Amino acid sequence: LREIDIQVGRTGTLTPVARLRPVTVGGVVVTNATLHNEDEIARKDVRVGDTVVVQRAGDVIPQIVRVVEEKRPKGARAFRFPETCPVCGSHAVRELDASGAESAARRCTGGLICPAQAAERLKHFVSRDAFDIEGFGSKHVDAFLADRLISHPSDIFLLEEKFGAGPQAIAAREGWGPQSAAKLFAAIRAKRQVGLNRFIFALGIRHV
């Protein structure tokens, strides 16, 4: 295990990801594995520098089963879970549920101020089970966010009005042209009306 990184998800959950020396598991080369949450790291006593046993859960997502303690180097360091979001710096808290018990997940409190949450929410909004906007993939969300063409889901439906022509036209961007831009605008127009179920799902409200 080379390093433990923190990924920030759509609802602000901070998920630890183990970066591994490449290893073949079931015919697939694995370099990353989920560690779920900080309690899981503590329970398994996973440290940077450890040798670990990895399996593919459900034959898809690799996870760490246990640490091979006899192979632990002297310099293996315990991981300290951050109390602030590594992306936006907002407080990351473990909320209490209805029974007063502490949640296993630590969440960024930044909301849409957090670039990671903003990106993941937009990717969710255009995904197949939500608005299902054809040709509007993750890489387009990242690129449009980086260039401040969009920041909120409603901006998607203003793209043609704002960037259909002129010096900032999407057709003039690298990797784009008049035909690809026209196809994107047509796909967006086609989804101005969706079923209520898709709309509610697209909003990505926790517990809903």
PDB file of C-alpha atoms in Angstrom:
ATOM      1  CA  LEU A   1       0.000   0.000   0.000  1.00  0.00           C
ATOM      2  CA  ARG A   2       1.743   3.133  -1.286  1.00  0.00           C
ATOM      3  CA  GLU A   3      -0.631   5.863  -0.158  1.00  0.00           C
ATOM      4  CA  ILE A   4      -4.151   6.591   1.089  1.00  0.00           C
ATOM      5  CA  ASP A   5      -6.005   9.352  -0.757  1.00  0.00           C
ATOM      6  CA  ILE A   6      -9.365  10.934   0.029  1.00  0.00           C
ATOM      7  CA  GLN A   7     -12.066  11.251  -2.635  1.00  0.00           C
ATOM      8  CA  VAL A   8     -15.023  13.598  -2.107  1.00  0.00           C
ATOM      9  CA  GLY A   9     -18.323  12.321  -3.469  1.00  0.00           C
ATOM     10  CA  ARG A  10     -21.564  13.872  -4.652  1.00  0.00           C
ATOM     11  CA  THR A  11     -23.076  14.135  -1.151  1.00  0.00           C
ATOM     12  CA  GLY A  12     -19.792  15.246   0.416  1.00  0.00           C
ATOM     13  CA  THR A  13     -18.739  11.841   1.748  1.00  0.00           C
ATOM     14  CA  LEU A  14     -14.989  11.558   2.224  1.00  0.00           C
ATOM     15  CA  THR A  15     -13.972   8.097   1.007  1.00  0.00           C
ATOM     16  CA  PRO A  16     -10.455   6.779   1.618  1.00  0.00           C
ATOM     17  CA  VAL A  17      -8.878   5.029  -1.371  1.00  0.00           C
ATOM     18  CA  ALA A  18      -5.790   2.836  -1.077  1.00  0.00           C
ATOM     19  CA  ARG A  19      -3.215   3.337  -3.834  1.00  0.00           C
ATOM     20  CA  LEU A  20      -1.515  -0.003  -4.344  1.00  0.00           C
ATOM     21  CA  ARG A  21       1.529  -1.344  -6.102  1.00  0.00           C
ATOM     22  CA  PRO A  22      -0.098  -2.961  -9.188  1.00  0.00           C
ATOM     23  CA  VAL A  23      -1.254  -6.515  -8.542  1.00  0.00           C
ATOM     24  CA  THR A  24      -3.290  -8.938 -10.679  1.00  0.00           C
ATOM     25  CA  VAL A  25      -6.533 -10.099  -9.045  1.00  0.00           C
ATOM     26  CA  GLY A  26      -8.795 -12.431 -11.033  1.00  0.00           C
ATOM     27  CA  GLY A  27      -7.133 -11.476 -14.311  1.00  0.00           C
ATOM     28  CA  VAL A  28      -7.445  -7.719 -13.697  1.00  0.00           C
ATOM     29  CA  VAL A  29      -4.585  -5.396 -12.697  1.00  0.00           C
ATOM     30  CA  VAL A  30      -5.613  -3.590  -9.501  1.00  0.00           C
ATOM     31  CA  THR A  31      -3.971  -0.320  -8.415  1.00  0.00           C
ATOM     32  CA  ASN A  32      -6.741   1.134  -6.200  1.00  0.00           C
ATOM     33  CA  ALA A  33      -8.934  -0.353  -3.479  1.00  0.00           C
ATOM     34  CA  THR A  34     -11.672   1.120  -1.310  1.00  0.00           C
ATOM     35  CA  LEU A  35     -11.191   1.462   2.439  1.00  0.00           C
ATOM     36  CA  HIS A  36     -14.834   2.553   2.985  1.00  0.00           C
ATOM     37  CA  ASN A  37     -14.397   4.939   5.963  1.00  0.00           C
ATOM     38  CA  GLU A  38     -12.133   5.895   8.857  1.00  0.00           C
ATOM     39  CA  ASP A  39     -13.588   3.246  11.194  1.00  0.00           C
ATOM     40  CA  GLU A  40     -12.690   0.559   8.663  1.00  0.00           C
ATOM     41  CA  ILE A  41      -9.094   1.823   8.505  1.00  0.00           C
ATOM     42  CA  ALA A  42      -8.857   1.742  12.301  1.00  0.00           C
ATOM     43  CA  ARG A  43     -10.537  -1.683  12.597  1.00  0.00           C
ATOM     44  CA  LYS A  44      -8.140  -3.283  10.114  1.00  0.00           C
ATOM     45  CA  ASP A  45      -5.213  -1.138  11.324  1.00  0.00           C
ATOM     46  CA  VAL A  46      -4.242  -0.307   7.751  1.00  0.00           C
ATOM     47  CA  ARG A  47      -1.084   1.764   7.450  1.00  0.00           C
ATOM     48  CA  VAL A  48       0.827   3.292   4.569  1.00  0.00           C
ATOM     49  CA  GLY A  49       3.635   0.909   3.671  1.00  0.00           C
ATOM     50  CA  ASP A  50       1.720  -2.226   4.706  1.00  0.00           C
ATOM     51  CA  THR A  51       1.441  -5.369   2.614  1.00  0.00           C
ATOM     52  CA  VAL A  52      -2.267  -6.130   2.253  1.00  0.00           C
ATOM     53  CA  VAL A  53      -4.546  -8.883   0.977  1.00  0.00           C
ATOM     54  CA  VAL A  54      -6.903  -7.636  -1.763  1.00  0.00           C
ATOM     55  CA  GLN A  55     -10.085  -9.127  -3.211  1.00  0.00           C
ATOM     56  CA  ARG A  56     -12.600  -7.938  -5.780  1.00  0.00           C
ATOM     57  CA  ALA A  57     -15.903  -7.523  -3.969  1.00  0.00           C
ATOM     58  CA  GLY A  58     -18.793  -8.683  -6.119  1.00  0.00           C
ATOM     59  CA  ASP A  59     -16.110  -9.233  -8.765  1.00  0.00           C
ATOM     60  CA  VAL A  60     -16.035  -5.469  -9.417  1.00  0.00           C
ATOM     61  CA  ILE A  61     -14.754  -3.159  -6.664  1.00  0.00           C
ATOM     62  CA  PRO A  62     -11.413  -4.170  -5.129  1.00  0.00           C
ATOM     63  CA  GLN A  63     -11.229  -3.990  -1.348  1.00  0.00           C
ATOM     64  CA  ILE A  64      -8.612  -4.636   1.308  1.00  0.00           C
ATOM     65  CA  VAL A  65      -9.365  -7.793   3.316  1.00  0.00           C
ATOM     66  CA  ARG A  66      -6.584  -7.591   5.889  1.00  0.00           C
ATOM     67  CA  VAL A  67      -3.054  -6.494   6.622  1.00  0.00           C
ATOM     68  CA  VAL A  68      -0.165  -8.961   6.522  1.00  0.00           C
ATOM     69  CA  GLU A  69       1.252  -7.779   9.850  1.00  0.00           C
ATOM     70  CA  GLU A  70       4.418  -9.892   9.742  1.00  0.00           C
ATOM     71  CA  LYS A  71       5.445  -7.939   6.620  1.00  0.00           C
ATOM     72  CA  ARG A  72       4.825  -4.493   8.170  1.00  0.00           C
ATOM     73  CA  PRO A  73       7.920  -2.300   7.784  1.00  0.00           C
ATOM     74  CA  LYS A  74       9.164  -0.229  10.711  1.00  0.00           C
ATOM     75  CA  GLY A  75       8.326   2.985   8.903  1.00  0.00           C
ATOM     76  CA  ALA A  76       4.668   2.094   8.245  1.00  0.00           C
ATOM     77  CA  ARG A  77       2.658   5.108   9.397  1.00  0.00           C
ATOM     78  CA  ALA A  78      -0.885   5.242  10.718  1.00  0.00           C
ATOM     79  CA  PHE A  79      -3.278   7.260   8.582  1.00  0.00           C
ATOM     80  CA  ARG A  80      -4.838  10.332  10.143  1.00  0.00           C
ATOM     81  CA  PHE A  81      -8.262  10.974   8.651  1.00  0.00           C
ATOM     82  CA  PRO A  82      -8.724  14.673   7.750  1.00  0.00           C
ATOM     83  CA  GLU A  83     -11.221  16.808   9.657  1.00  0.00           C
ATOM     84  CA  THR A  84     -11.442  19.282   6.780  1.00  0.00           C
ATOM     85  CA  CYS A  85     -12.288  18.665   3.127  1.00  0.00           C
ATOM     86  CA  PRO A  86      -9.075  18.132   1.113  1.00  0.00           C
ATOM     87  CA  VAL A  87     -10.659  19.900  -1.868  1.00  0.00           C
ATOM     88  CA  CYS A  88     -12.329  23.033  -0.468  1.00  0.00           C
ATOM     89  CA  GLY A  89     -11.109  23.173   3.135  1.00  0.00           C
ATOM     90  CA  SER A  90     -14.603  23.164   4.680  1.00  0.00           C
ATOM     91  CA  HIS A  91     -15.195  21.305   7.944  1.00  0.00           C
ATOM     92  CA  ALA A  92     -15.740  17.555   7.502  1.00  0.00           C
ATOM     93  CA  VAL A  93     -18.053  16.176  10.183  1.00  0.00           C
ATOM     94  CA  ARG A  94     -19.591  12.900  11.272  1.00  0.00           C
ATOM     95  CA  GLU A  95     -23.291  13.605  11.671  1.00  0.00           C
ATOM     96  CA  LEU A  96     -25.588  12.016  14.247  1.00  0.00           C
ATOM     97  CA  ASP A  97     -28.510   9.894  13.084  1.00  0.00           C
ATOM     98  CA  ALA A  98     -32.020   9.876  14.577  1.00  0.00           C
ATOM     99  CA  SER A  99     -30.885   7.554  17.372  1.00  0.00           C
ATOM    100  CA  GLY A 100     -27.977   9.816  18.292  1.00  0.00           C
ATOM    101  CA  ALA A 101     -25.351   7.428  16.910  1.00  0.00           C
ATOM    102  CA  GLU A 102     -22.426   8.850  14.968  1.00  0.00           C
ATOM    103  CA  SER A 103     -22.430   8.224  11.212  1.00  0.00           C
ATOM    104  CA  ALA A 104     -19.665   6.043   9.786  1.00  0.00           C
ATOM    105  CA  ALA A 105     -19.125   8.591   7.010  1.00  0.00           C
ATOM    106  CA  ARG A 106     -17.404  11.931   7.425  1.00  0.00           C
ATOM    107  CA  ARG A 107     -18.858  14.588   5.121  1.00  0.00           C
ATOM    108  CA  CYS A 108     -17.675  17.889   3.711  1.00  0.00           C
ATOM    109  CA  THR A 109     -20.019  20.689   4.787  1.00  0.00           C
ATOM    110  CA  GLY A 110     -19.154  22.877   1.780  1.00  0.00           C
ATOM    111  CA  GLY A 111     -22.062  21.813  -0.432  1.00  0.00           C
ATOM    112  CA  LEU A 112     -21.880  23.290  -3.952  1.00  0.00           C
ATOM    113  CA  ILE A 113     -19.058  25.586  -2.799  1.00  0.00           C
ATOM    114  CA  CYS A 114     -16.904  22.437  -2.880  1.00  0.00           C
ATOM    115  CA  PRO A 115     -15.622  21.885  -6.454  1.00  0.00           C
ATOM    116  CA  ALA A 116     -15.599  18.101  -5.967  1.00  0.00           C
ATOM    117  CA  GLN A 117     -19.246  18.002  -4.880  1.00  0.00           C
ATOM    118  CA  ALA A 118     -20.264  20.402  -7.654  1.00  0.00           C
ATOM    119  CA  ALA A 119     -18.605  18.200 -10.281  1.00  0.00           C
ATOM    120  CA  GLU A 120     -20.068  14.951  -8.949  1.00  0.00           C
ATOM    121  CA  ARG A 121     -23.561  16.436  -8.660  1.00  0.00           C
ATOM    122  CA  LEU A 122     -23.448  17.653 -12.252  1.00  0.00           C
ATOM    123  CA  LYS A 123     -22.224  14.250 -13.459  1.00  0.00           C
ATOM    124  CA  HIS A 124     -25.088  12.652 -11.568  1.00  0.00           C
ATOM    125  CA  PHE A 125     -27.576  15.147 -13.044  1.00  0.00           C
ATOM    126  CA  VAL A 126     -26.711  14.258 -16.653  1.00  0.00           C
ATOM    127  CA  SER A 127     -26.251  10.511 -15.993  1.00  0.00           C
ATOM    128  CA  ARG A 128     -28.274   7.728 -17.613  1.00  0.00           C
ATOM    129  CA  ASP A 129     -30.853   7.284 -14.827  1.00  0.00           C
ATOM    130  CA  ALA A 130     -31.284  11.047 -14.390  1.00  0.00           C
ATOM    131  CA  PHE A 131     -31.614  13.485 -17.325  1.00  0.00           C
ATOM    132  CA  ASP A 132     -29.643  11.111 -19.586  1.00  0.00           C
ATOM    133  CA  ILE A 133     -28.215  13.849 -21.825  1.00  0.00           C
ATOM    134  CA  GLU A 134     -26.511  12.004 -24.668  1.00  0.00           C
ATOM    135  CA  GLY A 135     -22.918  13.049 -25.295  1.00  0.00           C
ATOM    136  CA  PHE A 136     -22.629  14.968 -22.023  1.00  0.00           C
ATOM    137  CA  GLY A 137     -20.105  12.783 -20.231  1.00  0.00           C
ATOM    138  CA  SER A 138     -17.877  13.210 -17.193  1.00  0.00           C
ATOM    139  CA  LYS A 139     -15.003  14.700 -19.179  1.00  0.00           C
ATOM    140  CA  HIS A 140     -17.324  17.394 -20.599  1.00  0.00           C
ATOM    141  CA  VAL A 141     -18.592  18.260 -17.112  1.00  0.00           C
ATOM    142  CA  ASP A 142     -15.013  18.601 -15.851  1.00  0.00           C
ATOM    143  CA  ALA A 143     -13.940  20.726 -18.835  1.00  0.00           C
ATOM    144  CA  PHE A 144     -16.978  23.033 -18.735  1.00  0.00           C
ATOM    145  CA  LEU A 145     -16.612  23.454 -14.962  1.00  0.00           C
ATOM    146  CA  ALA A 146     -12.903  24.260 -15.280  1.00  0.00           C
ATOM    147  CA  ASP A 147     -13.663  26.969 -17.837  1.00  0.00           C
ATOM    148  CA  ARG A 148     -16.648  28.254 -15.820  1.00  0.00           C
ATOM    149  CA  LEU A 149     -19.158  27.571 -18.587  1.00  0.00           C
ATOM    150  CA  ILE A 150     -21.341  25.795 -16.021  1.00  0.00           C
ATOM    151  CA  SER A 151     -21.488  25.723 -12.231  1.00  0.00           C
ATOM    152  CA  HIS A 152     -25.065  24.576 -11.527  1.00  0.00           C
ATOM    153  CA  PRO A 153     -27.430  22.137 -13.303  1.00  0.00           C
ATOM    154  CA  SER A 154     -29.578  25.003 -14.617  1.00  0.00           C
ATOM    155  CA  ASP A 155     -26.528  26.336 -16.513  1.00  0.00           C
ATOM    156  CA  ILE A 156     -26.670  23.258 -18.762  1.00  0.00           C
ATOM    157  CA  PHE A 157     -29.915  24.534 -20.292  1.00  0.00           C
ATOM    158  CA  LEU A 158     -28.357  27.966 -20.961  1.00  0.00           C
ATOM    159  CA  LEU A 159     -25.276  26.653 -22.758  1.00  0.00           C
ATOM    160  CA  GLU A 160     -26.634  27.194 -26.263  1.00  0.00           C
ATOM    161  CA  GLU A 161     -27.907  30.691 -25.430  1.00  0.00           C
ATOM    162  CA  LYS A 162     -24.612  31.754 -23.830  1.00  0.00           C
ATOM    163  CA  PHE A 163     -22.006  29.804 -25.813  1.00  0.00           C
ATOM    164  CA  GLY A 164     -23.681  28.896 -29.092  1.00  0.00           C
ATOM    165  CA  ALA A 165     -21.810  31.630 -30.968  1.00  0.00           C
ATOM    166  CA  GLY A 166     -19.149  34.254 -30.459  1.00  0.00           C
ATOM    167  CA  PRO A 167     -15.513  34.002 -29.313  1.00  0.00           C
ATOM    168  CA  GLN A 168     -16.353  31.583 -26.497  1.00  0.00           C
ATOM    169  CA  ALA A 169     -18.503  29.323 -28.684  1.00  0.00           C
ATOM    170  CA  ILE A 170     -18.361  25.655 -27.749  1.00  0.00           C
ATOM    171  CA  ALA A 171     -17.883  24.798 -31.438  1.00  0.00           C
ATOM    172  CA  ALA A 172     -14.581  26.711 -31.326  1.00  0.00           C
ATOM    173  CA  ARG A 173     -13.219  24.751 -28.367  1.00  0.00           C
ATOM    174  CA  GLU A 174     -10.463  22.189 -28.801  1.00  0.00           C
ATOM    175  CA  GLY A 175     -11.920  18.805 -29.716  1.00  0.00           C
ATOM    176  CA  TRP A 176     -15.224  20.370 -30.771  1.00  0.00           C
ATOM    177  CA  GLY A 177     -16.674  21.572 -34.052  1.00  0.00           C
ATOM    178  CA  PRO A 178     -19.986  22.916 -35.414  1.00  0.00           C
ATOM    179  CA  GLN A 179     -21.460  19.433 -35.809  1.00  0.00           C
ATOM    180  CA  SER A 180     -20.503  18.107 -32.349  1.00  0.00           C
ATOM    181  CA  ALA A 181     -21.688  21.327 -30.672  1.00  0.00           C
ATOM    182  CA  ALA A 182     -24.995  21.168 -32.564  1.00  0.00           C
ATOM    183  CA  LYS A 183     -25.498  17.548 -31.462  1.00  0.00           C
ATOM    184  CA  LEU A 184     -24.865  18.501 -27.829  1.00  0.00           C
ATOM    185  CA  PHE A 185     -27.322  21.400 -27.954  1.00  0.00           C
ATOM    186  CA  ALA A 186     -29.934  19.159 -29.593  1.00  0.00           C
ATOM    187  CA  ALA A 187     -29.459  16.526 -26.857  1.00  0.00           C
ATOM    188  CA  ILE A 188     -29.920  19.183 -24.177  1.00  0.00           C
ATOM    189  CA  ARG A 189     -33.050  20.591 -25.854  1.00  0.00           C
ATOM    190  CA  ALA A 190     -34.503  17.073 -26.046  1.00  0.00           C
ATOM    191  CA  LYS A 191     -34.289  16.780 -22.247  1.00  0.00           C
ATOM    192  CA  ARG A 192     -35.963  20.021 -21.241  1.00  0.00           C
ATOM    193  CA  GLN A 193     -38.873  17.856 -20.153  1.00  0.00           C
ATOM    194  CA  VAL A 194     -38.321  14.579 -18.296  1.00  0.00           C
ATOM    195  CA  GLY A 195     -40.442  12.344 -16.105  1.00  0.00           C
ATOM    196  CA  LEU A 196     -40.877  13.322 -12.468  1.00  0.00           C
ATOM    197  CA  ASN A 197     -39.009  10.203 -11.330  1.00  0.00           C
ATOM    198  CA  ARG A 198     -35.955  11.178 -13.364  1.00  0.00           C
ATOM    199  CA  PHE A 199     -36.126  14.776 -12.165  1.00  0.00           C
ATOM    200  CA  ILE A 200     -36.222  13.800  -8.479  1.00  0.00           C
ATOM    201  CA  PHE A 201     -33.407  11.306  -8.961  1.00  0.00           C
ATOM    202  CA  ALA A 202     -31.322  13.923 -10.790  1.00  0.00           C
ATOM    203  CA  LEU A 203     -31.544  16.307  -7.826  1.00  0.00           C
ATOM    204  CA  GLY A 204     -29.567  13.792  -5.809  1.00  0.00           C
ATOM    205  CA  ILE A 205     -31.191  14.571  -2.462  1.00  0.00           C
ATOM    206  CA  ARG A 206     -29.800  12.388   0.295  1.00  0.00           C
ATOM    207  CA  HIS A 207     -32.199   9.652   1.567  1.00  0.00           C
ATOM    208  CA  VAL A 208     -34.636  10.401  -1.303  1.00  0.00           C
TER     209      VAL A 208
END
